[in-house]
Coordinates of N, CA and C in Angstrom, one line a residue:
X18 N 0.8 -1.2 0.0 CA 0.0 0.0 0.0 C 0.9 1.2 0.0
X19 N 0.7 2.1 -1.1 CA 1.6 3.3 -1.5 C 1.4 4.3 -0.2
X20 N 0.3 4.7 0.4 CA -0.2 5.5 1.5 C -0.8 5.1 2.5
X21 N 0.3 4.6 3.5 CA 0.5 3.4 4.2 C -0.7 4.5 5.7
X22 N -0.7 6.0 5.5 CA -1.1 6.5 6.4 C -2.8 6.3 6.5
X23 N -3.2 5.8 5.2 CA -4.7 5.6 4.8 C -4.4 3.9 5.3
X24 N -3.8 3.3 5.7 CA -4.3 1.7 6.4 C -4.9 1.6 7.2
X25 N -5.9 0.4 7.2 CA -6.5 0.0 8.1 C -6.6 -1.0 8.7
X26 N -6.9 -1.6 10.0 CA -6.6 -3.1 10.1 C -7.5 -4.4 9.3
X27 N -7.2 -5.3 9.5 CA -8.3 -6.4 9.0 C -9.5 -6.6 9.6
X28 N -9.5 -6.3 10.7 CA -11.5 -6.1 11.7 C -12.0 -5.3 10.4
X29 N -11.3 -4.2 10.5 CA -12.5 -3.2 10.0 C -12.2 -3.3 8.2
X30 N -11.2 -4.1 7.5 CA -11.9 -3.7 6.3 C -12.3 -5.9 6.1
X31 N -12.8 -6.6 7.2 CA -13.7 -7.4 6.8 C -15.3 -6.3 7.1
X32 N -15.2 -5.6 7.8 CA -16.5 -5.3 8.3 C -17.0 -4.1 6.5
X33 N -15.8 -3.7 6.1 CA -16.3 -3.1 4.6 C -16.7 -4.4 3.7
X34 N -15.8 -5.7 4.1 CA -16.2 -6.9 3.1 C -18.4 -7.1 3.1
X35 N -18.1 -7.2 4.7 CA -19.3 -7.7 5.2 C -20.3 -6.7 4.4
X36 N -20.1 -5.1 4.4 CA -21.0 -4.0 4.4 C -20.9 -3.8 2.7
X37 N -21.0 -4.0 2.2 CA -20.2 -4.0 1.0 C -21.5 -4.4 0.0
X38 N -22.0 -3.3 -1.1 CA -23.5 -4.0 -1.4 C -23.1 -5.1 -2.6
X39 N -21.5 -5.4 -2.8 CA -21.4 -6.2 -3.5 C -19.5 -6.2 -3.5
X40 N -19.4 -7.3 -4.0 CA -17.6 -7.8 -4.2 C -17.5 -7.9 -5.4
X41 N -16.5 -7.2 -6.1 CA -15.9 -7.7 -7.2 C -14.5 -8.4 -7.1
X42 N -14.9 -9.8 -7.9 CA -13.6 -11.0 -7.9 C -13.3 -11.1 -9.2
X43 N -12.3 -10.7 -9.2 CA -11.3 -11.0 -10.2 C -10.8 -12.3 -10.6
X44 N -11.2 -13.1 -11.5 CA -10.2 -14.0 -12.1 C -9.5 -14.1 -13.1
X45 N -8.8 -15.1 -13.5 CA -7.9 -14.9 -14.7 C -8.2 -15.8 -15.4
X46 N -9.2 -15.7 -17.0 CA -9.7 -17.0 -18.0 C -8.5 -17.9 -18.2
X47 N -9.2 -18.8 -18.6 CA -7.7 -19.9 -19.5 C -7.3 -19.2 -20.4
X48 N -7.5 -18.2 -21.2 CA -6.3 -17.6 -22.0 C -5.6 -16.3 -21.4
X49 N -5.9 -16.4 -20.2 CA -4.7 -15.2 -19.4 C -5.2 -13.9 -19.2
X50 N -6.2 -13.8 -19.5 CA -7.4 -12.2 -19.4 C -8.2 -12.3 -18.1
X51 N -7.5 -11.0 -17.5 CA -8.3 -10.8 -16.4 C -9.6 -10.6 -16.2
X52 N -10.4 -11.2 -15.2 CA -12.5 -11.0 -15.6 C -12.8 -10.6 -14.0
X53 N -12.9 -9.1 -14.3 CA -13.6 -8.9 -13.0 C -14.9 -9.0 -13.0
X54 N -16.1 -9.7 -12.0 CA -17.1 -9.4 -12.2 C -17.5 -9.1 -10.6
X55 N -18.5 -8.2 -10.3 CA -19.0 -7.9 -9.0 C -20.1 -8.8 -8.7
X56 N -19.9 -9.2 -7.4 CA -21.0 -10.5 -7.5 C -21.5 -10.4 -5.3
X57 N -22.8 -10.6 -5.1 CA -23.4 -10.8 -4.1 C -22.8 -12.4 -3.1
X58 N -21.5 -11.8 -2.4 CA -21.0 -12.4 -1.7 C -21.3 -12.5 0.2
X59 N -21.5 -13.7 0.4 CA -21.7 -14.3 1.8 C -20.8 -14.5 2.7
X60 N -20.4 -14.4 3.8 CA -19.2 -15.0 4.7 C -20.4 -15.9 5.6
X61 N -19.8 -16.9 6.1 CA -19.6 -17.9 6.9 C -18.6 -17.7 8.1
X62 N -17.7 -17.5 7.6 CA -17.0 -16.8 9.0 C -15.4 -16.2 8.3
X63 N -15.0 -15.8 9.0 CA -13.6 -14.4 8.6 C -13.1 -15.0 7.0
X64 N -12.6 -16.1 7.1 CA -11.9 -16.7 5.9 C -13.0 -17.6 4.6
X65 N -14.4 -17.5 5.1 CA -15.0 -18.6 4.1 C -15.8 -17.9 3.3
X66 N -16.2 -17.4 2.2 CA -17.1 -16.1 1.4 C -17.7 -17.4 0.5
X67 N -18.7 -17.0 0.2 CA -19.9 -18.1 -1.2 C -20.3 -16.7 -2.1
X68 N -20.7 -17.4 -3.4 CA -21.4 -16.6 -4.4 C -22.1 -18.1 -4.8
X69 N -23.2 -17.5 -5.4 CA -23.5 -18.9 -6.0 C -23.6 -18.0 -8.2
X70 N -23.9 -18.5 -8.7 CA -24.0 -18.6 -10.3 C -24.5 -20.2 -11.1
X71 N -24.5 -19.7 -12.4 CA -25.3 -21.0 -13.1 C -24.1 -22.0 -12.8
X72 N -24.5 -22.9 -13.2 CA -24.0 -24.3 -13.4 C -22.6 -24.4 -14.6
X73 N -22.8 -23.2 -15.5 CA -21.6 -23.4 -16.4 C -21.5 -22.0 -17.0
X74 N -20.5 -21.7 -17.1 CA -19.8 -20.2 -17.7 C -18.2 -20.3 -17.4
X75 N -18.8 -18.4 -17.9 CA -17.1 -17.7 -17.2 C -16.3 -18.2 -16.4
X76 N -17.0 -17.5 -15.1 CA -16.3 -17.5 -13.5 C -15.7 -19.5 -13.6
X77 N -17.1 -20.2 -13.5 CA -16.7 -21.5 -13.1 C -15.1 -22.2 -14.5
X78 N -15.1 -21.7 -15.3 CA -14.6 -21.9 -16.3 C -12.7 -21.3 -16.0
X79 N -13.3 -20.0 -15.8 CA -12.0 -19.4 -15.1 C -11.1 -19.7 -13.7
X80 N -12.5 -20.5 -12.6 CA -11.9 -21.1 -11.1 C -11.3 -22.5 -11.8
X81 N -11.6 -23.7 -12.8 CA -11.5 -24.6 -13.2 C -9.7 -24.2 -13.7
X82 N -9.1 -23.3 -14.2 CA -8.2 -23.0 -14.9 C -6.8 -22.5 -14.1
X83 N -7.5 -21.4 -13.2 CA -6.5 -20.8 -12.0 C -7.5 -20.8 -10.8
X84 N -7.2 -21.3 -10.0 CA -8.6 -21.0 -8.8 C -8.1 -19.9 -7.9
X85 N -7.0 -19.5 -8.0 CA -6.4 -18.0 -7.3 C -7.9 -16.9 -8.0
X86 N -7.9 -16.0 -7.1 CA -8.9 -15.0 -6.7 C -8.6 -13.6 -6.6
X87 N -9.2 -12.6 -6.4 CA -8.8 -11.2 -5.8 C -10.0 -10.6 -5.4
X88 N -10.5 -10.3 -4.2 CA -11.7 -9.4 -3.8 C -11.8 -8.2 -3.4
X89 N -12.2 -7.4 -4.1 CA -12.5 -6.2 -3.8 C -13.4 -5.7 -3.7
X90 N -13.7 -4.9 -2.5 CA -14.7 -4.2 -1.8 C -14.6 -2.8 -1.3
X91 N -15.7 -2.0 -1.8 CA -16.0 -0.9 -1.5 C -17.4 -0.2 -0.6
X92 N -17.5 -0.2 0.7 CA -18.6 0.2 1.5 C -18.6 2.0 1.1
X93 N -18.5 2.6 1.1 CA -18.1 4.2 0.7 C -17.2 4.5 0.0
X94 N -18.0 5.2 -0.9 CA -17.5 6.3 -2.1 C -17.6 7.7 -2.3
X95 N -17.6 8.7 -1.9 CA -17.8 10.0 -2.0 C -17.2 11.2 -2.3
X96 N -17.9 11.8 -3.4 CA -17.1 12.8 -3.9 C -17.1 13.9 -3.1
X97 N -15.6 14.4 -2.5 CA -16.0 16.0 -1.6 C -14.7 16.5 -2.2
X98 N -15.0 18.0 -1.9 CA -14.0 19.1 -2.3 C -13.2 18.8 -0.9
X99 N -11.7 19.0 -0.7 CA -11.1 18.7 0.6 C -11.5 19.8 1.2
X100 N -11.3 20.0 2.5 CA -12.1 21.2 3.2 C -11.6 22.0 3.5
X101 N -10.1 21.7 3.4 CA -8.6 22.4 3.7 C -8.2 23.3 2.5
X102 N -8.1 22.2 1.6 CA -7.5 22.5 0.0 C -8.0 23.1 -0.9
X103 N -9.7 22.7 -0.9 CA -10.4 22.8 -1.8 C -10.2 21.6 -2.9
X104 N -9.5 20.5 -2.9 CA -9.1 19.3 -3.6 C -10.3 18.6 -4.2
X105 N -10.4 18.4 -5.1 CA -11.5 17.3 -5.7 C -10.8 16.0 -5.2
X106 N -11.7 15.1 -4.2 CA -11.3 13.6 -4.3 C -12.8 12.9 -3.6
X107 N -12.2 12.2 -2.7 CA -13.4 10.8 -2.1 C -12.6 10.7 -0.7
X108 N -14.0 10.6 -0.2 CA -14.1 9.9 1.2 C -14.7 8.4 0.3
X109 N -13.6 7.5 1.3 CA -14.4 5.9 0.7 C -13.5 5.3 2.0
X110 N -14.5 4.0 1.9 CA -14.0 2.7 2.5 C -14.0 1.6 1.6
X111 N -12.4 0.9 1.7 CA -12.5 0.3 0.5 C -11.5 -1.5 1.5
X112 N -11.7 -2.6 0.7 CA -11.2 -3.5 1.4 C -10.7 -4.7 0.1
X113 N -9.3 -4.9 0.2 CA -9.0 -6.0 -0.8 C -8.6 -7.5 -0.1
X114 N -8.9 -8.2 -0.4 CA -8.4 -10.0 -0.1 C -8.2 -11.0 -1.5
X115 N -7.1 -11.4 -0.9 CA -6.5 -12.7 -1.9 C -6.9 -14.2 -1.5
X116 N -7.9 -15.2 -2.4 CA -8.2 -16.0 -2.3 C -8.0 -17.0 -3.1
X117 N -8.7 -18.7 -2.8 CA -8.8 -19.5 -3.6 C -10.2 -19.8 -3.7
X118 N -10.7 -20.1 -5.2 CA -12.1 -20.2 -5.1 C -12.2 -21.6 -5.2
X119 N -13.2 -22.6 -5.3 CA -13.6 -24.0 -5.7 C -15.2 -24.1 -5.6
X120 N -15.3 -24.6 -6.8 CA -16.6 -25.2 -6.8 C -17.2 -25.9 -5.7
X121 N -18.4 -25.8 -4.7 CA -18.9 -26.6 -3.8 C -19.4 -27.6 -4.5
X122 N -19.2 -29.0 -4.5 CA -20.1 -30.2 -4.5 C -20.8 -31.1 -3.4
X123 N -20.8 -30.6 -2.4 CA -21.3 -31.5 -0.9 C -22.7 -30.5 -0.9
X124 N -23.8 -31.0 -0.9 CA -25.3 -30.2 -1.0 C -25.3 -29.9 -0.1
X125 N -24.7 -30.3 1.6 CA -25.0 -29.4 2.6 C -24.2 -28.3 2.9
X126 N -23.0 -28.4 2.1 CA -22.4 -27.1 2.4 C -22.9 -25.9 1.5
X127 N -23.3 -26.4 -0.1 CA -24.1 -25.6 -1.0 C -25.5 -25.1 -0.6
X128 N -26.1 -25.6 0.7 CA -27.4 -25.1 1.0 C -26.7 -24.0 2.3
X129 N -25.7 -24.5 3.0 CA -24.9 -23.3 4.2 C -24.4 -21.8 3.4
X130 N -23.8 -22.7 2.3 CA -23.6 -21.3 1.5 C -24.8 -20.2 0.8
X131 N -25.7 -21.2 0.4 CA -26.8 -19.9 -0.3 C -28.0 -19.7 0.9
X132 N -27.9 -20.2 2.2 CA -28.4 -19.6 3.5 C -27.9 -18.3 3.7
X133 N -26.4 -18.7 3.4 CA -25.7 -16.8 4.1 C -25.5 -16.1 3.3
X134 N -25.9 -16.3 1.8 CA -26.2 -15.7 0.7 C -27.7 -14.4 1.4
X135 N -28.8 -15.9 1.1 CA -29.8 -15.4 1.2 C -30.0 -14.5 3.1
X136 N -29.6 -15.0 4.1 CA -29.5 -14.3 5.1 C -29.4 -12.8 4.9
X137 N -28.0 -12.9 4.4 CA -27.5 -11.6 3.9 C -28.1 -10.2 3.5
X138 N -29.0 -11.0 2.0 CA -29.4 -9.8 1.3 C -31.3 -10.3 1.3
X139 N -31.3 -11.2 1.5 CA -32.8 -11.4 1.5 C -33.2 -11.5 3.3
X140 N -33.0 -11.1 4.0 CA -33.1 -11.3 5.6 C -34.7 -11.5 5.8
X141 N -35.6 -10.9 5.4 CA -37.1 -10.9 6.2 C -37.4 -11.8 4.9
X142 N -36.9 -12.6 4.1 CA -38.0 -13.7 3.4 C -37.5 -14.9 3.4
X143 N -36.9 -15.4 4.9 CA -35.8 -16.6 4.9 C -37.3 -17.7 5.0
X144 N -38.2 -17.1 5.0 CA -39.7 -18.5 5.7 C -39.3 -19.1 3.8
X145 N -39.4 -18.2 3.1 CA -39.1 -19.5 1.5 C -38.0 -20.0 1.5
X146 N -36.8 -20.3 2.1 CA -35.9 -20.6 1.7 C -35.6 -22.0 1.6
X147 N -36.0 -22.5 2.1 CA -36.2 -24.1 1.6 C -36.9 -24.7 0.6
X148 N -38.2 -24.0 0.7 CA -38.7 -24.2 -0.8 C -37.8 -23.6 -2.1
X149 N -37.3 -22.4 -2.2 CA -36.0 -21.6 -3.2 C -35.4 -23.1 -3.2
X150 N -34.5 -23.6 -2.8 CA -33.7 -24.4 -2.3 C -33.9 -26.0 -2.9
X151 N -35.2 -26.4 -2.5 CA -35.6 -27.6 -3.2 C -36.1 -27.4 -4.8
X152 N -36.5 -26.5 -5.2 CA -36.8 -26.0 -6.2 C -35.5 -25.7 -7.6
X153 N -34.3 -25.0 -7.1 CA -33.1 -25.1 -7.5 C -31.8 -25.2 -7.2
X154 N -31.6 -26.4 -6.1 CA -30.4 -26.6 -5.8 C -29.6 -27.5 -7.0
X155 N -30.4 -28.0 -7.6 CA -29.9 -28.8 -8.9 C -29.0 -28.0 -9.8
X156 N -29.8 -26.7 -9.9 CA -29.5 -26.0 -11.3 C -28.6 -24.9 -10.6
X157 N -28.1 -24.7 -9.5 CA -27.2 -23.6 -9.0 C -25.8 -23.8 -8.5
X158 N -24.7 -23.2 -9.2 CA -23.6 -23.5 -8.3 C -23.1 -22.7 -7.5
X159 N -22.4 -23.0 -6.5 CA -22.3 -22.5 -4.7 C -20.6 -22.7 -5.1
X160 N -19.8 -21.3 -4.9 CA -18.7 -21.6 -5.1 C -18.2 -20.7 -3.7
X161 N -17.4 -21.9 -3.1 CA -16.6 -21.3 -1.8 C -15.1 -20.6 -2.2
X162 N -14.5 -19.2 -1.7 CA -14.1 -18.6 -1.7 C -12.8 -18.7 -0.5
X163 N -11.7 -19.2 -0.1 CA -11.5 -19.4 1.0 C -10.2 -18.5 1.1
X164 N -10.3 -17.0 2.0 CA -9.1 -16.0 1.6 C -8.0 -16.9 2.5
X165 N -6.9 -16.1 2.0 CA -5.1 -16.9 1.8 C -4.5 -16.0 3.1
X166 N -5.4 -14.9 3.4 CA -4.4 -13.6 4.7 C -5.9 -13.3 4.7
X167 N -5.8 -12.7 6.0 CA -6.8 -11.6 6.0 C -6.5 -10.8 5.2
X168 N -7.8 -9.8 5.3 CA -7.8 -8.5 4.1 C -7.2 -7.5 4.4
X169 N -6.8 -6.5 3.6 CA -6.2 -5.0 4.1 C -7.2 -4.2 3.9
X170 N -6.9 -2.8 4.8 CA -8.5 -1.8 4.1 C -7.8 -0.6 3.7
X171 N -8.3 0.1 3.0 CA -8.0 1.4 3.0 C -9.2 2.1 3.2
X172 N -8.7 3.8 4.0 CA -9.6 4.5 3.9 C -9.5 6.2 3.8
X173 N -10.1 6.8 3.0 CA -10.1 8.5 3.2 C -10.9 9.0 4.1
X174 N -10.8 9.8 4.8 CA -12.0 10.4 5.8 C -11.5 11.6 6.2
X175 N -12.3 12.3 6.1 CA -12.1 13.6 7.0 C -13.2 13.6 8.3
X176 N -12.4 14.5 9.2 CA -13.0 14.3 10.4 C -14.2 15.7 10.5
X177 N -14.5 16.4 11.6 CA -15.3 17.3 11.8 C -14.4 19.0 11.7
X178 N -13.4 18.8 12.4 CA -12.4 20.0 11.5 C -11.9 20.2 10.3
X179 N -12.3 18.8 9.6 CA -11.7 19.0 8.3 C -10.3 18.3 8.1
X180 N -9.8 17.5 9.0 CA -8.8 16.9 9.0 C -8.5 15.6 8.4
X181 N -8.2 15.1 7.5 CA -7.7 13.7 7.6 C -7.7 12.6 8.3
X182 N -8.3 11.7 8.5 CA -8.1 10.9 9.7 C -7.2 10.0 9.4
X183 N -6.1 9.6 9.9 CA -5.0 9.1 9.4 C -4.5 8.0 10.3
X184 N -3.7 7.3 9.7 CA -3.4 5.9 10.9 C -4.3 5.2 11.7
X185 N -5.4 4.7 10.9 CA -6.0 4.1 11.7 C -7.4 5.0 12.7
X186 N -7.1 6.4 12.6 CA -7.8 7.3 13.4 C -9.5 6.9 13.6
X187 N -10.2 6.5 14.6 CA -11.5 6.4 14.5 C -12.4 7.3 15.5
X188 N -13.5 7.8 15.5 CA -14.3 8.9 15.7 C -15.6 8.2 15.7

């Protein structure tokens, strides 16, 4: 990290993973082209993330080839004038992690994973989720994510004087 004064620790940029209205993971096709796609990601706990997708494509095509990963997350983005400077930039919270992906094949870990999917982003309609579930577990794949280090965060912020908040600084 070039601007080591904008670090953050790994609590707080899983808690941008967690907050995050979506992850973009990077893989690399069998012919060496990078494919980012942003996709509705789950944790299970610090190191275990799910997405689920169809049964055959890209992503699975790309994890089949190199199963190395990259996730990136962004909970805040904002454009402000600096308050000091007058600088055009962003207040953001941003969080990257290096993983390995694999296809789930064990059905109970593929129904754990699209639980904390659906937990997640669907929270007050968990009463269908076993019907969802019996309906297309056939036709869905549940790919586990399993990061290699915790994540690093970065972040810009100004405080209430207008200051920078630097090193870690929280308010």
């Amino acid at each position: 990290m070039r601007k080591k004064s904008r670090e953050m620790d790994s609590a707080w940029a899983l808690e941008v993973m967690r907050k995050a209205p979506y992850i973009t993971v990077s893989f690399i096709t069998r012919d060496g082209m990078a494919y980012g796609v942003p996709l509705s990601l789950a944790c299970t706990d610090d190191n275990t993330w799910y997405f689920h997708c169809a049964t055959k494509g890209e992503k699975l095509e790309a994890i089949a080839a190199n199963p190395r990963v990259c996730l990136s997350a962004v909970s805040r983005c904002t454009p402000v004038v600096g308050p000091k400077d007058g600088s055009f930039t962003l207040q953001y919270s941003s969080a990257i992690a290096f993983g390995v992906a694999e296809l789930v094949t064990d059905d109970s870990e593929k129904i754990a994973g699209l639980r904390a999917i659906s937990e997640r982003f669907l929270p007050d309609h968990m009463a269908a989720f076993d019907d969802a579930v019996r309906r297309s577990l056939s036709c869905t794949a549940v790919v586990r994510i399993t990061l290699l280090a915790p994540p690093t965060g970065k972040r810009k912020q100004y405080d209430k004087n207008g200051d920078e908040m630097k090193y870690g600084r929280m308010e």
